[in-house]
Coordinates of C-alpha atoms in Angstrom, one line a residue:
M747 CA 22.8 -1.5 21.0
K748 CA 20.0 -3.5 22.6
T749 CA 16.3 -2.7 22.3
N750 CA 12.9 -4.2 22.9
G751 CA 10.5 -5.0 20.1
T752 CA 8.6 -7.6 18.2
F753 CA 10.3 -9.8 15.7
F754 CA 9.7 -12.7 13.3
T755 CA 11.6 -16.0 13.5
N756 CA 11.2 -19.5 12.2
D757 CA 9.1 -21.2 14.8
A758 CA 6.0 -23.3 14.3
E759 CA 4.5 -22.1 17.6
Y760 CA 5.9 -18.6 18.2
P761 CA 6.9 -17.1 14.8
L762 CA 6.3 -13.6 16.2
R763 CA 7.4 -12.6 19.7
Y764 CA 8.3 -9.6 21.9
G765 CA 11.5 -9.3 23.7
E766 CA 15.0 -7.9 23.9
I767 CA 16.9 -7.7 20.6
N768 CA 20.5 -6.9 19.6
L769 CA 20.4 -4.3 16.9
I770 CA 22.7 -4.3 13.9
N771 CA 23.7 -1.4 11.8
P772 CA 25.3 -2.5 8.5
P773 CA 26.0 0.1 5.9
R774 CA 23.3 0.2 3.3
Q775 CA 22.8 1.6 -0.2
R776 CA 19.8 3.7 -1.0
L777 CA 20.3 3.6 -4.8
R778 CA 22.7 2.2 -7.3
G779 CA 25.8 4.4 -7.7
E780 CA 25.4 5.9 -4.2
P781 CA 27.8 5.2 -1.3
E782 CA 26.8 2.8 1.4
K783 CA 26.0 4.6 4.7
P784 CA 25.4 3.3 8.2
G785 CA 22.0 4.0 9.7
V786 CA 21.2 6.8 12.2
E787 CA 19.3 6.2 15.4
A788 CA 15.6 6.8 15.3
I789 CA 12.8 6.2 17.9
P790 CA 9.6 4.6 16.5
V791 CA 6.6 6.6 17.7
F792 CA 3.5 5.4 15.8
C793 CA 3.2 2.0 14.0
G794 CA 0.7 0.6 11.6
F795 CA -0.1 -3.1 11.0
C796 CA 0.1 -4.4 7.4
G797 CA -1.1 -7.6 5.8
T798 CA 2.5 -8.3 4.8
D799 CA 3.2 -8.8 8.5
M800 CA 0.5 -11.5 8.7
E801 CA 2.0 -13.3 5.7
L802 CA 5.5 -13.2 7.2
M803 CA 4.2 -14.6 10.4
R804 CA 2.7 -17.5 8.5
M805 CA 6.0 -18.0 6.7
G806 CA 7.8 -18.2 10.0
Q807 CA 5.4 -20.9 11.1
R808 CA 6.5 -22.9 8.1
G809 CA 10.2 -22.2 8.6
L810 CA 10.4 -20.1 5.4
L811 CA 11.9 -16.8 6.6
N812 CA 15.6 -17.4 6.2
A813 CA 15.8 -15.3 3.0
K814 CA 14.0 -12.5 4.8
F815 CA 16.4 -12.2 7.8
P816 CA 19.1 -9.5 7.8
A817 CA 22.5 -11.0 6.9
G818 CA 23.9 -13.1 9.7
Q819 CA 20.6 -12.9 11.8
T820 CA 17.9 -15.4 12.6
R821 CA 15.2 -12.8 13.3
L822 CA 13.6 -9.8 11.6
I823 CA 12.1 -6.9 13.5
N824 CA 8.7 -6.3 11.8
G825 CA 6.8 -3.2 10.9
H826 CA 7.2 -0.7 8.0
E827 CA 4.3 1.7 8.3
G828 CA 4.5 4.6 10.7
V829 CA 6.4 7.6 12.1
V830 CA 9.8 7.8 13.8
W831 CA 11.6 10.5 15.8
V832 CA 15.2 11.3 14.8
P833 CA 17.0 12.6 17.9
S834 CA 20.1 13.8 16.0
Q835 CA 17.9 15.9 13.7
N836 CA 15.2 16.9 16.2
R837 CA 12.4 16.0 13.9
F838 CA 9.8 13.4 12.9
A839 CA 10.3 11.3 9.8
I840 CA 8.7 8.6 7.6
V841 CA 11.0 5.7 6.8
L842 CA 11.4 5.1 3.0
I843 CA 11.3 1.3 3.3
R844 CA 12.8 0.1 0.0
G845 CA 16.4 0.7 -1.2
G846 CA 19.3 -1.3 -2.5
D847 CA 21.8 -1.7 -5.3
S848 CA 19.3 -0.8 -7.9
A849 CA 18.6 2.2 -10.2
D850 CA 14.9 2.0 -9.2
P851 CA 14.2 -0.5 -6.3
T852 CA 10.5 -0.4 -7.3
R853 CA 11.3 -2.2 -10.6
F854 CA 14.7 -3.8 -10.0
T855 CA 16.1 -6.1 -12.7
E856 CA 18.0 -9.3 -12.7
D857 CA 21.4 -7.9 -11.8
E858 CA 20.1 -5.7 -9.0
T859 CA 19.3 -6.2 -5.3
Y860 CA 17.0 -4.6 -2.8
F861 CA 16.1 -4.5 0.8
E862 CA 12.9 -3.5 2.7
Y863 CA 12.8 -2.3 6.3
G864 CA 10.6 -4.6 8.3
C865 CA 10.0 -6.9 5.3
D866 CA 13.1 -8.2 3.6
G867 CA 16.7 -8.1 4.8
A868 CA 16.5 -5.1 7.1
D869 CA 14.9 -4.5 10.6
G870 CA 11.7 -2.5 10.8
I871 CA 10.0 -0.1 13.3
F872 CA 8.2 -2.3 15.9
C873 CA 11.0 -1.6 18.4
D874 CA 12.0 1.1 20.9
K875 CA 15.0 2.2 18.9
G876 CA 16.3 1.4 15.4
Y877 CA 18.8 2.3 12.8
F878 CA 17.8 3.7 9.4
H879 CA 19.7 5.0 6.4
P880 CA 20.0 8.8 6.9
D881 CA 18.8 9.6 3.3
M882 CA 15.7 7.3 3.8
L883 CA 14.2 9.3 6.6
L884 CA 11.8 11.5 4.7
H885 CA 10.7 14.9 5.9
L886 CA 7.2 15.9 6.9
P887 CA 5.8 19.1 5.4
K888 CA 7.4 22.3 6.8
A889 CA 4.3 23.0 8.9
Y890 CA 5.3 20.1 11.1
E891 CA 9.1 20.3 11.1
G892 CA 9.3 22.2 14.4
C893 CA 6.8 20.2 16.5
S894 CA 8.0 18.0 19.3
K895 CA 4.7 16.1 19.7
L896 CA 2.8 14.8 16.7
P897 CA -1.0 15.2 16.7
L898 CA -2.6 11.8 16.9
S899 CA -4.9 12.6 13.9
L900 CA -1.8 13.4 11.8
A901 CA 0.0 10.2 12.9
K902 CA -3.1 8.2 11.9
K903 CA -2.9 9.7 8.4
L904 CA 0.8 9.2 8.0
V905 CA 0.6 5.5 8.9
F906 CA -0.7 5.2 5.3
S907 CA 2.4 6.7 3.7
D908 CA 3.6 3.4 2.4
P909 CA 0.3 2.0 0.9
Y910 CA -0.8 5.4 -0.4
A911 CA 2.6 5.8 -2.2
C912 CA 1.7 2.5 -3.9
A913 CA -1.5 4.1 -5.1
V914 CA 0.4 7.1 -6.5
F915 CA 2.6 4.6 -8.4
Q916 CA -0.4 2.6 -9.5
H917 CA -2.0 5.7 -11.0
E918 CA 1.2 6.7 -12.7
R919 CA 1.6 3.3 -14.3
M920 CA -2.1 3.2 -15.4
C921 CA -1.6 6.6 -17.1
D922 CA 1.5 5.4 -18.9
I923 CA 0.0 2.1 -20.1
G924 CA -3.4 3.6 -20.9
E925 CA -1.8 6.2 -23.0
A926 CA 0.3 3.7 -25.0
Q927 CA -2.6 1.3 -25.2
N928 CA -5.2 3.6 -26.7
F929 CA -3.8 6.7 -28.3
R930 CA -3.8 5.2 -31.8
V931 CA -7.4 4.2 -31.4
I932 CA -8.3 7.8 -30.5
M933 CA -6.2 9.2 -33.3
A934 CA -8.2 7.1 -35.8
K935 CA -11.6 7.7 -34.2
L936 CA -11.4 11.5 -33.6
K937 CA -8.9 12.3 -36.4
L938 CA -6.5 13.9 -33.9
G939 CA -2.8 14.5 -34.0
E940 CA -0.6 12.2 -31.8
A941 CA 0.0 14.7 -28.9
D942 CA -3.7 15.4 -28.5
A943 CA -4.6 11.7 -28.9
R944 CA -2.2 10.8 -26.1
R945 CA -3.7 13.3 -23.7
R946 CA -7.2 12.0 -24.5
A947 CA -6.1 8.4 -24.1
V948 CA -5.0 9.1 -20.5
E949 CA -8.4 10.4 -19.6
S950 CA -10.2 7.7 -21.5
T951 CA -8.4 5.1 -19.4
F952 CA -10.5 6.1 -16.4
E953 CA -13.8 6.7 -18.3
R954 CA -15.4 3.7 -16.6
T955 CA -13.4 2.6 -13.7
V956 CA -14.2 -0.5 -11.6
I957 CA -12.3 -1.0 -8.3
F958 CA -13.1 -4.5 -7.0
G959 CA -12.4 -4.5 -3.2
L960 CA -13.0 -2.1 -0.4
G961 CA -9.7 -2.3 1.5
T962 CA -7.3 0.6 2.0
T963 CA -5.4 -0.2 -1.3
G964 CA -8.6 0.2 -3.3
L965 CA -9.6 3.4 -1.4
F966 CA -6.2 5.0 -2.1
I967 CA -6.2 4.1 -5.8
G968 CA -9.8 5.5 -6.1
D969 CA -8.7 8.7 -4.3
Q970 CA -5.7 9.1 -6.7
I971 CA -7.9 8.6 -9.7
R972 CA -10.6 11.1 -8.4
R973 CA -7.9 13.7 -7.6
N974 CA -6.4 13.5 -11.0
H975 CA -9.5 12.8 -13.2
K976 CA -12.4 14.8 -12.0
N977 CA -14.8 13.4 -14.6
A978 CA -13.9 9.8 -14.1
N979 CA -16.8 7.4 -13.5
I980 CA -15.5 5.3 -10.5
L981 CA -17.4 2.4 -9.1
F982 CA -16.3 0.5 -6.0
V983 CA -17.6 -3.1 -5.8
A984 CA -17.4 -5.3 -2.7
R985 CA -19.5 -7.4 -0.3
S986 CA -19.8 -4.8 2.5
E987 CA -23.3 -3.4 3.2
E988 CA -24.3 -0.2 1.5
T989 CA -24.5 1.4 5.0
S990 CA -21.0 0.3 6.1
K991 CA -18.4 2.8 7.2
K992 CA -16.2 2.0 4.2
A993 CA -19.1 2.4 1.7
Q994 CA -20.0 5.7 3.2
F995 CA -16.4 6.9 3.0
V996 CA -16.3 6.0 -0.7
R997 CA -19.4 8.1 -1.4
D998 CA -18.9 11.0 1.0
V999 CA -15.1 11.5 1.0
L1000 CA -13.9 10.1 -2.3
G1001 CA -16.9 11.1 -4.4
C1002 CA -17.3 7.7 -6.0
D1003 CA -20.2 5.2 -6.4
Y1004 CA -20.5 1.9 -4.5
L1005 CA -22.2 -1.4 -5.4
C1006 CA -22.7 -4.2 -2.9
V1007 CA -22.6 -7.6 -4.6
G1008 CA -22.7 -9.6 -1.4
G1009 CA -24.9 -12.7 -2.0
M1010 CA -24.9 -12.3 -5.8
Q1011 CA -23.9 -14.9 -8.3
E1012 CA -20.9 -13.8 -10.3
E1013 CA -22.9 -13.5 -13.5
T1014 CA -25.6 -11.4 -11.8
A1015 CA -22.9 -9.2 -10.2
A1016 CA -21.2 -8.6 -13.5
K1017 CA -24.5 -7.5 -15.1
A1018 CA -25.1 -5.2 -12.1
I1019 CA -21.6 -3.6 -12.4
S1020 CA -22.0 -3.0 -16.2
E1021 CA -25.4 -1.4 -15.7
R1022 CA -24.2 0.8 -12.9
I1023 CA -21.2 2.2 -14.9
G1024 CA -23.1 2.5 -18.1
G1025 CA -21.2 -0.1 -20.2
R1026 CA -18.1 -2.2 -19.9
A1027 CA -15.1 -1.1 -17.8
S1028 CA -12.2 0.8 -19.4
V1029 CA -10.1 -0.2 -16.4
F1030 CA -10.7 -2.9 -13.9
I1031 CA -8.6 -2.8 -10.7
G1032 CA -8.6 -6.0 -8.6
T1033 CA -7.8 -5.3 -4.9
S1034 CA -10.0 -7.8 -3.0
G1035 CA -7.6 -10.7 -2.9
T1036 CA -10.2 -13.1 -4.3
E1037 CA -10.4 -15.3 -7.4
T1038 CA -13.7 -13.6 -8.2
E1039 CA -11.9 -10.5 -9.6
H1040 CA -10.6 -12.0 -12.8
R1041 CA -13.7 -14.1 -13.5
I1042 CA -15.9 -11.0 -13.3
A1043 CA -13.6 -9.0 -15.5
F1044 CA -12.8 -11.7 -18.2
Q1045 CA -15.2 -14.6 -18.1
H1046 CA -18.3 -12.4 -17.4
G1047 CA -17.2 -9.6 -19.7
V1048 CA -17.0 -6.6 -17.4
L1049 CA -13.7 -5.4 -18.9
G1050 CA -14.3 -3.8 -22.2
C1051 CA -12.4 -3.8 -25.5
N1052 CA -8.9 -2.2 -25.2
G1053 CA -9.3 -2.2 -21.5
I1054 CA -6.7 -2.6 -18.7
Y1055 CA -6.8 -5.2 -15.9
N1056 CA -4.8 -3.9 -13.0
S1057 CA -4.0 -6.8 -10.7
F1058 CA -3.1 -5.4 -7.3
S1059 CA -4.2 -8.4 -5.2
L1060 CA -1.5 -10.7 -3.9
G1061 CA -2.5 -14.4 -4.0
P1062 CA -5.2 -15.0 -6.6
K1063 CA -4.3 -16.5 -10.0
V1064 CA -5.5 -14.6 -13.0
T1065 CA -6.7 -16.6 -15.9
F1066 CA -8.4 -15.7 -19.2
D1067 CA -9.6 -17.3 -22.4
S1068 CA -7.0 -16.4 -25.0
M1069 CA -9.4 -16.0 -27.9
P1070 CA -11.5 -13.1 -26.6
F1071 CA -8.5 -11.7 -24.6
G1072 CA -6.5 -11.4 -27.9
F1073 CA -9.3 -10.0 -30.0
Q1074 CA -10.5 -7.5 -27.4
N1075 CA -6.9 -6.3 -27.0
H1076 CA -6.9 -6.4 -23.2
V1077 CA -3.8 -5.6 -21.2
I1078 CA -2.9 -7.1 -17.8
M1079 CA -0.6 -5.1 -15.6
A1080 CA 0.6 -4.9 -12.0
S1081 CA 2.8 -2.6 -10.1
I1082 CA 3.6 -2.9 -6.4
N1083 CA 5.9 -0.6 -4.3
F1084 CA 7.0 2.9 -5.1
T1085 CA 9.9 5.3 -5.4
Q1086 CA 10.9 8.0 -3.0
K1087 CA 9.1 10.6 -5.2
H1088 CA 5.9 8.7 -4.8
M1089 CA 6.2 8.5 -1.0
E1090 CA 7.0 12.2 -0.7
Q1091 CA 3.9 12.9 -2.7
A1092 CA 1.9 10.6 -0.5
I1093 CA 3.0 12.3 2.7
D1094 CA 1.9 15.7 1.4
I1095 CA -1.5 14.4 0.2
L1096 CA -2.2 12.4 3.4
C1097 CA -1.5 15.4 5.7
E1098 CA -4.4 17.2 4.2
S1099 CA -6.7 14.1 3.9
K1100 CA -9.4 12.6 6.0
F1101 CA -7.9 9.1 6.1
D1102 CA -7.4 9.2 9.8
R1103 CA -11.1 8.3 10.1
L1104 CA -10.2 4.8 9.0
V1105 CA -7.7 4.0 11.7
E1106 CA -8.4 2.5 15.1
L1107 CA -5.8 1.9 17.9
I1108 CA -4.8 -1.2 19.8
D1109 CA -3.1 -0.7 23.2
K1110 CA 0.6 -1.3 23.1
N1111 CA 0.6 -3.5 26.2
E1112 CA -2.2 -5.6 24.8
F1113 CA -0.2 -6.1 21.6
I1114 CA 3.2 -7.0 23.1
I1115 CA 1.8 -9.4 25.7
D1116 CA 0.4 -11.6 22.9
P1117 CA 1.4 -10.3 19.5
I1118 CA 0.3 -13.4 17.6
G1119 CA -3.1 -13.3 19.3
A1120 CA -3.4 -9.6 18.6
Y1121 CA -2.9 -10.3 14.9
T1122 CA -5.2 -13.2 14.6
E1123 CA -8.0 -12.3 17.0
K1124 CA -8.2 -8.5 16.7
I1125 CA -6.1 -6.9 13.9
Y1126 CA -6.9 -9.4 11.1
C1127 CA -10.1 -11.2 12.2
K1128 CA -13.6 -11.0 10.9
G1129 CA -15.0 -7.6 11.8
A1130 CA -11.6 -6.1 12.4
P1131 CA -11.0 -2.3 11.8
L1132 CA -10.0 -1.3 8.3
K1133 CA -6.7 -0.2 9.7
T1134 CA -5.1 -0.8 13.1
A1135 CA -2.2 1.1 14.6
V1136 CA -0.4 1.4 17.9
I1137 CA 1.1 4.3 19.8
W1138 CA 4.6 2.9 20.3
N1139 CA 6.0 5.8 22.3
K1140 CA 3.4 8.0 23.9
D1141 CA 5.9 10.7 24.8
Y1142 CA 5.9 11.9 21.2
I1143 CA 2.2 11.9 20.5
D1144 CA -0.4 14.6 21.4
T1145 CA -3.5 12.5 21.9
E1146 CA -5.7 15.6 22.2
K1147 CA -5.2 16.7 18.5

């Protein structure tokens, strides 16, 4: 089957282009031990842009995409955030992007393999039609199962299903590691039994939370912590002005504090952070993508004894002085991606959220005429919206709701 869409290829000048594509439909495996199944046809309706797309485009410019292409192909249809319509089932769906020959594709091991729709080895959703594993087309809540047009406000929320699922997984992992890290300290300090100490350790993990960065990743992790730990002291730190839309969202919607460190020296910023949270951080979450994160946490001492450094930024190198690191019993962790369970939880949460306020649209024709220019000059440029999306098929979207 042929379709039209945008796709990555190895080309120094045009690594992302729009045009006609021959679709493939190889059988795929959702999880280890399950049978391979061919995909069913779906119609992409609403698509979001992700920073991963920008990085894949740069890889294509350098001729480094061969390992990312579907087997036997020299192109990859991009896009992995959004909503599709499944004609054979008469419903909307969210594509679970990661599967493979793995017991848990989120944390696959050396003898396991994985694929990701729109990212690695499998075509994504920036196309008029596509094929997706039938068991990886996740349902919307029952309230929306019968609708033939998706409210635009809901589509904007659901475009975050992938990154919000990452935040659900992040929270789960921080709870697991925080409990293991500190329950013995709490047992000794409060003279508690192990079960009570483990419960207290989970809460103490978020006692003084610093989230460094004000992108969607940080916002979603903050939202997860606030939903699950009502008494957590959560401080967002970034360079955006105190009056910015994102800072206001942090305070008004997430119920968290915000500190602007724009123009501050790192040492000054570190002191301001510690003063604002009333001590050193119990968990420091780096989401800004800058080298400043680890220096603030380790070199300038914002991360407290027995604290957790959660590295969610892709790119920066994390370094530390082994002497204080060892004696202060720090833990460095990271966890990217998610399981089907996390994405299903994310879908339910997002439907009742206010995250549609963060999404702005780009016209489809503007995007497909010059997709590279759209990425570099509008979607990921200075002053760009926090999140950009496109209505790919207007026949399935109710723009009045």
